[in-house]
Coordinates of C-alpha atoms and ligand atoms in Angstrom, one line a residue:
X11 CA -56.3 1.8 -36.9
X12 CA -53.1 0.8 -35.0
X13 CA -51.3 3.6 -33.7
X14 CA -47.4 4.2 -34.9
X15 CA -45.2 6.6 -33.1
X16 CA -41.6 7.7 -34.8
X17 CA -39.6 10.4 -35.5
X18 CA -40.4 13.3 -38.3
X19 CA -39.0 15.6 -40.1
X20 CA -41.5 18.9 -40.2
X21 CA -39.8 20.5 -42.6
X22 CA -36.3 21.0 -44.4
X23 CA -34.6 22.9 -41.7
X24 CA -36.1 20.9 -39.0
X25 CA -34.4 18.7 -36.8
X26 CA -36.2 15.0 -36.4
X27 CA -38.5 15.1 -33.5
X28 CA -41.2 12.6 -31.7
X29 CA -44.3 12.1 -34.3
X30 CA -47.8 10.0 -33.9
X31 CA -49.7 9.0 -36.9
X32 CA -51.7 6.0 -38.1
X33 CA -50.7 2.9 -39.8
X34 CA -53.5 0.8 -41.7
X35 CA -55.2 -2.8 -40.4
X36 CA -53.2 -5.0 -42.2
X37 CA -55.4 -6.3 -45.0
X38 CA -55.9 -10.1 -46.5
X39 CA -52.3 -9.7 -48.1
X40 CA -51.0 -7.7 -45.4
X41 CA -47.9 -8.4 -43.0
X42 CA -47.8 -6.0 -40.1
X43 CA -43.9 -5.9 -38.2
X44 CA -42.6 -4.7 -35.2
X45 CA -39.7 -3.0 -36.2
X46 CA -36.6 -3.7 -33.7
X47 CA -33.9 -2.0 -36.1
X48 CA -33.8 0.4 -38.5
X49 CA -30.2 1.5 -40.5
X50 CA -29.6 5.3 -40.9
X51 CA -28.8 5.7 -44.7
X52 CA -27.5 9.1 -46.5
X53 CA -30.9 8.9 -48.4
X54 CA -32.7 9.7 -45.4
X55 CA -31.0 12.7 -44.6
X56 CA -30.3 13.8 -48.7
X57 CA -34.6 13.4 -48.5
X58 CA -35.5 15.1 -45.1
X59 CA -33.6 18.2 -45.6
X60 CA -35.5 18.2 -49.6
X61 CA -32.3 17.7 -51.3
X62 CA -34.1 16.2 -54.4
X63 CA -36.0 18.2 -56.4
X64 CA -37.9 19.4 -53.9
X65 CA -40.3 16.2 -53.8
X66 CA -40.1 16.0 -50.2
X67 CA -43.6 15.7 -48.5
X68 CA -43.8 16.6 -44.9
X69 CA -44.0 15.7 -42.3
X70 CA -41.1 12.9 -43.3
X71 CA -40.2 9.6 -41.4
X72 CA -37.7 8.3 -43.0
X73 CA -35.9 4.8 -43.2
X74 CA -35.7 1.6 -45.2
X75 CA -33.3 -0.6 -43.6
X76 CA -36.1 -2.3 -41.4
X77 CA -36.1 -5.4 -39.4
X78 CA -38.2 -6.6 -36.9
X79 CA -40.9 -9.4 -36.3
X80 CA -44.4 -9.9 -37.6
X81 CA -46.9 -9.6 -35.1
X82 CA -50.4 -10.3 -37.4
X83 CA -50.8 -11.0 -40.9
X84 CA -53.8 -11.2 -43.2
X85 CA -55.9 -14.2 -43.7
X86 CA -54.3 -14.6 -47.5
X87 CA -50.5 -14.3 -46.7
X88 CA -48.7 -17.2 -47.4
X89 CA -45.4 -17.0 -46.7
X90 CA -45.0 -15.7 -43.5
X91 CA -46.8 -16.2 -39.7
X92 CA -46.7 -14.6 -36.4
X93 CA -43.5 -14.4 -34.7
X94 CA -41.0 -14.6 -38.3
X95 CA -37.8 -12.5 -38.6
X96 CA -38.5 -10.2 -41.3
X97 CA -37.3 -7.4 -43.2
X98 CA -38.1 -4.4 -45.3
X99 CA -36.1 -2.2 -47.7
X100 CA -36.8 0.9 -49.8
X101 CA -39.9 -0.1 -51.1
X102 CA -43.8 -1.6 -50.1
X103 CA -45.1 -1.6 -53.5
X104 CA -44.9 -1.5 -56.8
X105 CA -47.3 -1.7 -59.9
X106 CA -46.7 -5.9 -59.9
X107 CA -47.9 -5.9 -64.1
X108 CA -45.3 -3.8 -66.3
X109 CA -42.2 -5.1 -68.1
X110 CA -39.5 -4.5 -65.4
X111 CA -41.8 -5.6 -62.4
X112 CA -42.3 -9.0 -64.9
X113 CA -39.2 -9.4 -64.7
X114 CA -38.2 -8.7 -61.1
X115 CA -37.0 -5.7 -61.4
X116 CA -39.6 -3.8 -59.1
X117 CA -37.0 -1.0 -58.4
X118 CA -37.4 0.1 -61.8
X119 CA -41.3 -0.4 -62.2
X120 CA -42.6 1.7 -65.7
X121 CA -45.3 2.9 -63.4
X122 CA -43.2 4.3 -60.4
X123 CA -42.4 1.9 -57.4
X124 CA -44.0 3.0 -54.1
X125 CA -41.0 4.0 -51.8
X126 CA -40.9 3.1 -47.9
X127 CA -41.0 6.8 -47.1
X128 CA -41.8 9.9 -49.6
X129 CA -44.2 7.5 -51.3
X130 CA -47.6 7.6 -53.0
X131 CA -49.6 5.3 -50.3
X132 CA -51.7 3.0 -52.2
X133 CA -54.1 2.5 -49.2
X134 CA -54.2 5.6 -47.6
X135 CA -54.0 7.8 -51.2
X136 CA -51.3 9.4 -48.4
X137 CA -48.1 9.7 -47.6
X138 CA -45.6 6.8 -46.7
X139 CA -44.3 6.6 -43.6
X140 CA -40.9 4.7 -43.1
X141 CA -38.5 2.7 -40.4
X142 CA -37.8 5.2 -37.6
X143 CA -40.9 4.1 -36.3
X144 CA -42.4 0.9 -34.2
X145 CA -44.2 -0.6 -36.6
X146 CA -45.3 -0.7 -40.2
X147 CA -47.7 -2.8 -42.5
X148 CA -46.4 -4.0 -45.9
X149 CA -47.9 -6.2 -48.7
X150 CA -46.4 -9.8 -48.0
X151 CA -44.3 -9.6 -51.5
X152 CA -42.3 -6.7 -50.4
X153 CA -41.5 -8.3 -47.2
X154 CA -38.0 -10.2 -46.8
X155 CA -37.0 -13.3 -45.0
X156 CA -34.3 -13.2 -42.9
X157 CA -32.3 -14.9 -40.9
X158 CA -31.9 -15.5 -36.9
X159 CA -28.8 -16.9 -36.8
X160 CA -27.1 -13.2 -37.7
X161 CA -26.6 -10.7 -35.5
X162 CA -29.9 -8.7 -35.9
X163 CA -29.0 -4.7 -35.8
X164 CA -26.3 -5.6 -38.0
X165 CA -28.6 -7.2 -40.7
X166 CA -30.9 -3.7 -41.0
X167 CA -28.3 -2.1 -43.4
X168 CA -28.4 -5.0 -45.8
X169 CA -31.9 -3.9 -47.1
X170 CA -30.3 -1.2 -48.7
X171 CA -26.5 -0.7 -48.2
X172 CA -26.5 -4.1 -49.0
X173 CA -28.6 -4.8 -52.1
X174 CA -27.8 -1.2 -54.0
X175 CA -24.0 -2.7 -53.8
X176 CA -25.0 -6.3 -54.4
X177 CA -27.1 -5.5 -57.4
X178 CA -24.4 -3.6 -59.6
X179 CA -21.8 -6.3 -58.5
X180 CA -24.1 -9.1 -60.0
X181 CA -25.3 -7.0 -63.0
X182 CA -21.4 -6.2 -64.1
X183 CA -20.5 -9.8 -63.0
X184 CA -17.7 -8.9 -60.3
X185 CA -16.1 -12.4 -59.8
X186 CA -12.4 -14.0 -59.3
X187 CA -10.1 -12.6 -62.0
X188 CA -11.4 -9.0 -61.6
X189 CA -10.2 -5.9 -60.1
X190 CA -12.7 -4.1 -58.5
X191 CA -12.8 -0.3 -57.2
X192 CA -14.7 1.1 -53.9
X193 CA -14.7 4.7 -53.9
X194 CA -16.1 6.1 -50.5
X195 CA -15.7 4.3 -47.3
X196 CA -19.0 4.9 -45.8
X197 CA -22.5 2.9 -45.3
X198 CA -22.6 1.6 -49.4
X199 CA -19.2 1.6 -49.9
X200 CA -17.8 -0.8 -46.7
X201 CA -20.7 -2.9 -48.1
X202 CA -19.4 -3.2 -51.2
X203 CA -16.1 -3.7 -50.4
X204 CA -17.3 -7.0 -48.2
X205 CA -19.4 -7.9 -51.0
X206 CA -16.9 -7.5 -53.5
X207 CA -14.2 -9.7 -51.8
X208 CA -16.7 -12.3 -51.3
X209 CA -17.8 -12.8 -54.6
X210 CA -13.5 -12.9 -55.6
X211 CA -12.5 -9.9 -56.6
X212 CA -9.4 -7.5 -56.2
X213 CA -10.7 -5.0 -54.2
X214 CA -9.0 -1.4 -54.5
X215 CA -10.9 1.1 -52.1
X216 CA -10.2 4.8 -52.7
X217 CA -10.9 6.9 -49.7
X218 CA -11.0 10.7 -49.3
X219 CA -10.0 9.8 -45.3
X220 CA -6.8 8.9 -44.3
X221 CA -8.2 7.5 -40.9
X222 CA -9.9 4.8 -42.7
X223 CA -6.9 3.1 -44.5
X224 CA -6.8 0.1 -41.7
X225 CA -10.4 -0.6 -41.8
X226 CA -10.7 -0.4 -45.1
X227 CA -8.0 -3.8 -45.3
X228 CA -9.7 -5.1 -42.4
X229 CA -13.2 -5.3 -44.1
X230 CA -11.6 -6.9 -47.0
X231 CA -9.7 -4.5 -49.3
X232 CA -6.4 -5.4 -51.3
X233 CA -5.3 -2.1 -51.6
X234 CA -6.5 1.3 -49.7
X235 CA -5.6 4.6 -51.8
X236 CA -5.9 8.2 -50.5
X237 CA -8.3 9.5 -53.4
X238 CA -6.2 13.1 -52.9
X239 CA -2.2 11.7 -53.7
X240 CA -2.3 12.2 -57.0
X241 CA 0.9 9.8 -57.6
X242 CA -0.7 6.7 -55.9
X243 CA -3.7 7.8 -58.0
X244 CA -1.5 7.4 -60.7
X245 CA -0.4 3.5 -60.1
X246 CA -4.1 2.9 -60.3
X247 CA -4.5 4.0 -64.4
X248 CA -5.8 2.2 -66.9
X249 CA -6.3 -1.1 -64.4
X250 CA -9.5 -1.7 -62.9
X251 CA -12.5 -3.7 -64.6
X252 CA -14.9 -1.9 -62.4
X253 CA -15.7 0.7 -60.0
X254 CA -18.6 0.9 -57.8
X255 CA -19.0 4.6 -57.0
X256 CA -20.7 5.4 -53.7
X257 CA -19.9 9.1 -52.7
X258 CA -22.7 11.5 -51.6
X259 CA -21.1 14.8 -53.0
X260 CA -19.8 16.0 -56.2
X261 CA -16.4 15.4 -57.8
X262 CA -14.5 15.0 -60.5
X263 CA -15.3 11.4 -62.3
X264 CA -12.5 11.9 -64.7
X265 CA -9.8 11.2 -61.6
X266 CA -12.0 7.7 -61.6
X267 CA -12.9 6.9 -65.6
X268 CA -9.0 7.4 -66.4
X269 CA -8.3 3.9 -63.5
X270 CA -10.5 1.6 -65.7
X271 CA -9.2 -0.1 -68.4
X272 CA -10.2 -1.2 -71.4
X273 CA -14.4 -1.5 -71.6
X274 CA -14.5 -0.7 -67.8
X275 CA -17.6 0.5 -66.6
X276 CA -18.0 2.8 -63.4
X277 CA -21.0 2.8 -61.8
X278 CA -22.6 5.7 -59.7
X279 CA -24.9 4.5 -56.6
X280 CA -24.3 8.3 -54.9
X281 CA -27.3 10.5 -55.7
X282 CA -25.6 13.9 -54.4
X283 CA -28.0 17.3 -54.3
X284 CA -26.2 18.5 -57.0
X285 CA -24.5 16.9 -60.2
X286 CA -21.1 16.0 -60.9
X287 CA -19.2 17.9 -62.9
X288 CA -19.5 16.5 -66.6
X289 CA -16.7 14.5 -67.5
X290 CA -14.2 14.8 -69.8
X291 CA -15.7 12.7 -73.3
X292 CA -11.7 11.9 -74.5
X293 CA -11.6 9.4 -71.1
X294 CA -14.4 7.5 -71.7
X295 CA -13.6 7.2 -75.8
X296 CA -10.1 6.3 -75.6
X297 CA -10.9 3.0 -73.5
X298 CA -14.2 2.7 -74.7
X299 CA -14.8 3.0 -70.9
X300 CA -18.7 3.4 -69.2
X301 CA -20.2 5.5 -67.2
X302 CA -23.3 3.7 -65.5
X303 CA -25.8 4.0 -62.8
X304 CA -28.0 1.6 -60.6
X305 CA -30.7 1.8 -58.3
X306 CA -31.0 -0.8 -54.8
X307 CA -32.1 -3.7 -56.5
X308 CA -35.5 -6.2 -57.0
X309 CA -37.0 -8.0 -54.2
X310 CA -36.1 -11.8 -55.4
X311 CA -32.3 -10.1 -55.8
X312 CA -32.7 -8.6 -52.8
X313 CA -33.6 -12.1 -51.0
X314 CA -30.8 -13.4 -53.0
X315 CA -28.3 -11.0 -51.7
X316 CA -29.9 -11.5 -47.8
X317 CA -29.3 -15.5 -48.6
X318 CA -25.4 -14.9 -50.1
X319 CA -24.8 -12.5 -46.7
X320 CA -25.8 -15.3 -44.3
X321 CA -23.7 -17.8 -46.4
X322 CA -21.3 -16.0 -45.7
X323 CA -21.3 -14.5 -42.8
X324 CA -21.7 -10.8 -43.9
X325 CA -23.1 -8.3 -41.7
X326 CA -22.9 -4.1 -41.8
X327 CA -20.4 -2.7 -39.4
X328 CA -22.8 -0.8 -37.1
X329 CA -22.7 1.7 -34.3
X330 CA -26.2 1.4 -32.2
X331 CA -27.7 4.7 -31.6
X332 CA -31.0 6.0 -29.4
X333 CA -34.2 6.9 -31.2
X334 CA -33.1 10.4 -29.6
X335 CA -29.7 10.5 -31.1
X336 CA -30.9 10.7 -34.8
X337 CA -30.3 14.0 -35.5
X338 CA -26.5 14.3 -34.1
X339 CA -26.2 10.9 -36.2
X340 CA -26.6 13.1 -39.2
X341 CA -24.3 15.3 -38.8
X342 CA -21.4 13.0 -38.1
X343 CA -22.9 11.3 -41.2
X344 CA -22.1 14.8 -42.9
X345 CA -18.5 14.5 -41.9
X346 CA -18.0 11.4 -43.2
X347 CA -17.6 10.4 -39.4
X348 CA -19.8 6.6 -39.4
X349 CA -18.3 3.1 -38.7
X350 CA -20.1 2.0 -40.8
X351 CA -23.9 2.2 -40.3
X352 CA -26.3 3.7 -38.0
X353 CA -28.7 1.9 -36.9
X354 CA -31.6 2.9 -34.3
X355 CA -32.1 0.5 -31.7
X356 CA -35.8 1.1 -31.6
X357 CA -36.2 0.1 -28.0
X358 CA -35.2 3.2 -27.4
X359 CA -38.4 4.7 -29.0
X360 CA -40.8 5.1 -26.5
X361 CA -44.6 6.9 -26.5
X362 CA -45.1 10.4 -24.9
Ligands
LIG412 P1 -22.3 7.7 -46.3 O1 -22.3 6.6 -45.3 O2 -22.4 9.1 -45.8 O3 -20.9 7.4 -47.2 C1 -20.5 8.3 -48.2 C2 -19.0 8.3 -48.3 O4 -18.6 9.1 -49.4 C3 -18.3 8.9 -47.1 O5 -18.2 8.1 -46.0 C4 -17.0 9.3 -47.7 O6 -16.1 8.2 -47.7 C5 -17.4 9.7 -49.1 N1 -17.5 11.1 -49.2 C6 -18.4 11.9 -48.6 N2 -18.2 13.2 -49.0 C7 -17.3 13.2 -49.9 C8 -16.7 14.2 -50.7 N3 -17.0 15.5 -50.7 N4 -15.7 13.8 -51.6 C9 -15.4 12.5 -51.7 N5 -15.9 11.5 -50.9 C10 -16.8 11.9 -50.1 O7 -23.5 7.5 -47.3 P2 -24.2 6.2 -47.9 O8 -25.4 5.9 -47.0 O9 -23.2 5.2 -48.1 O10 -24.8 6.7 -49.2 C11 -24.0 7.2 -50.3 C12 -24.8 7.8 -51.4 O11 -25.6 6.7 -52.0 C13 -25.8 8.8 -50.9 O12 -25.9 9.8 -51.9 C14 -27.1 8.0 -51.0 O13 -28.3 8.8 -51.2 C15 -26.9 7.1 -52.2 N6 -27.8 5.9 -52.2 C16 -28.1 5.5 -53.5 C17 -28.9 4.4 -53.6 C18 -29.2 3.8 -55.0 O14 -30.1 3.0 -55.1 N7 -28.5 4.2 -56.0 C19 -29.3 3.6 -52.5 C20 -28.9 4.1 -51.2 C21 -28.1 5.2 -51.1 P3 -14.5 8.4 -47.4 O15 -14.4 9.0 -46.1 O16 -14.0 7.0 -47.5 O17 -14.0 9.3 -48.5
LIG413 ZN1 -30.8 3.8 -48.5

């Protein structure tokens, strides 16, 4: 078996470190990539340090924003050949016969989709092992075509970033005419606020970080507002369509469900450790307002989204980092200090 080599978590507490462990030959339907990128999302970090339930299985390589090349493929795959630009997002499998998976919605497969990392490994009966890593094998219809024209590191957040904002935008049918909230300027949310613009919406981004007002109109928002002053809060309520809710921590979702207007829906992407406070019933009744949630998105929607990106020219906003600098990259992510995406140059990853 081809030998990967990555970076682990060992356990909760742990920082990442150097790890060596086996991928599979790449069977008939197999594609087997060299991974050149790999974006740092705030899954990764919410997963390694067990911040979900406790399903963490160690020791955890984490990452699904993967891109790279395919370097062999089995004798039945079809659709792609030696050499290809590929990519990979947060999941390798899925149970291909149940209503949702029918229907191309793999993500929310009635029989559990297998993640990139933390998953049940069809093959192995294992563990998954995910992007911060050389290489990986995946089954050819969880594998994504991408293009060479963009700008290659900053593709790698697109295979999540991108499609868990692209999905919701689709599903609520974001388009010209709508005004559209961003809250949280990080990795999701300067995604979605490109994504947003592009498919014609007002965009209105609300940002806990005062630093962040002139990027936030420079990727593409109409309007920045400090989440914490309650009076430009105020100018904000009872006026957006939609709001596409990326934060990583707990807040108060009544300060959001009171901006929508009439049959709004916000949508939560953040998965925090813990929940949000409940909110208030009165503000979603008296606009007959939703509270929603979606998860990344299938794999036709998620070439869809990789095909819209490289019409129009949308990439993440990146800052490159060293295999080695992983585990300072979390903590920065912690302080809400990323613009916009890690990604690991995996170069940089070399065996010991
Ligand atoms: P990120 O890059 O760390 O961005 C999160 C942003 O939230 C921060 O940049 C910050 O923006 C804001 N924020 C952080 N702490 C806050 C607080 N205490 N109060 C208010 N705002 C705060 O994280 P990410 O990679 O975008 O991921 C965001 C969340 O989405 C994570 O929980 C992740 O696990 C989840 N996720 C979900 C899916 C899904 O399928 N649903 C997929 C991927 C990720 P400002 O500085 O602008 O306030
Ligand atoms: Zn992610």
């Amino acid at each position: 078996m081809p030998l990967a080599i990555g970076y682990a978590a060992h356990a909760a507490d742990q920082e990442l470190e150097y790890f060596e462990f086996d991928r599979r030959e790449p069977t008939a339907l197999d594609v087997e990539i060299e991974i050149a990128y790999c974006g740092v999302c705030h899954s990764d970090l919410h997963q390694v340090r067990d911040e979900w339930g406790g399903n963490t299985v160690f020791p955890c390589v984490p990452g699904h924003e993967i891109v790279g090349k395919v370097t062999r493929v089995g004798d039945k795959v079809s659709k792609f050949k030696v050499g290809d630009t590929v990519g990979v997002g947060c999941m390798v499998d899925s149970c291909g016969h149940c209503h949702s998976c029918d229907e191309g919605h793999e993500q929310y497969c009635e029989n559990g989709f297998v993640a990139t990392y933390n998953g049940e490994d069809k093959h192995s009966g294992g563990v998954t092992y995910g992007g911060y890593s050389n290489r990986i094998t995946v089954t050819e219809e969880f594998v994504l075509r991408v293009s060479d024209d963009a700008d290659l590191a900053g593709v790698a957040p697109l295979l999540c970033a991108g499609i868990t904002t692209y999905s919701p935008l689709r599903y609520w049918g974001v388009s010209k005419g709508h005004k559209v909230g961003v809250v949280g300027l990080g990795g999701l949310g300067h995604m979605a606020v490109k994504l947003a613009k592009a498919m014609g919406a007002e965009v209105v981004l609300f940002t806990t970080s005062p630093g962040k007002v002139d990027d936030g109109k420079r990727l593409g928002a109409d309007h920045v507002v400090i989440s914490k002053d309650e009076d430009a809060m105020k100018a904000w309520v009872n006026s957006l369509d939609f709001i596409l809710n990326t934060v990583a921590a707990p807040h108060n979702l009544d300060e959001y469900l009171g901006l929508l207007r009439l049959n709004g829906t916000m949508c939560l992407v953040g998965v925090p450790a813990e929940s949000h406070p409940s909110p208030a019933v009165f503000n979603l009744i008296a606009k007959r307002r939703s509270l929603a949630g979606s998860l990344i998105g299938g794999i036709a929607e998620t070439q869809e989204m990789l095909d819209f990106c490289a019409e129009h020219n949308i990439t993440s906003d990146i800052e490159l980092i060293a295999m080695d600098d992983i585990n300072d990259a979390y903590e920065r992510m912690l302080n809400s200090d990323v613009k916009y995406r890690f990604v690991i140059d995996m170069a940089t990853l070399k065996q010991r």
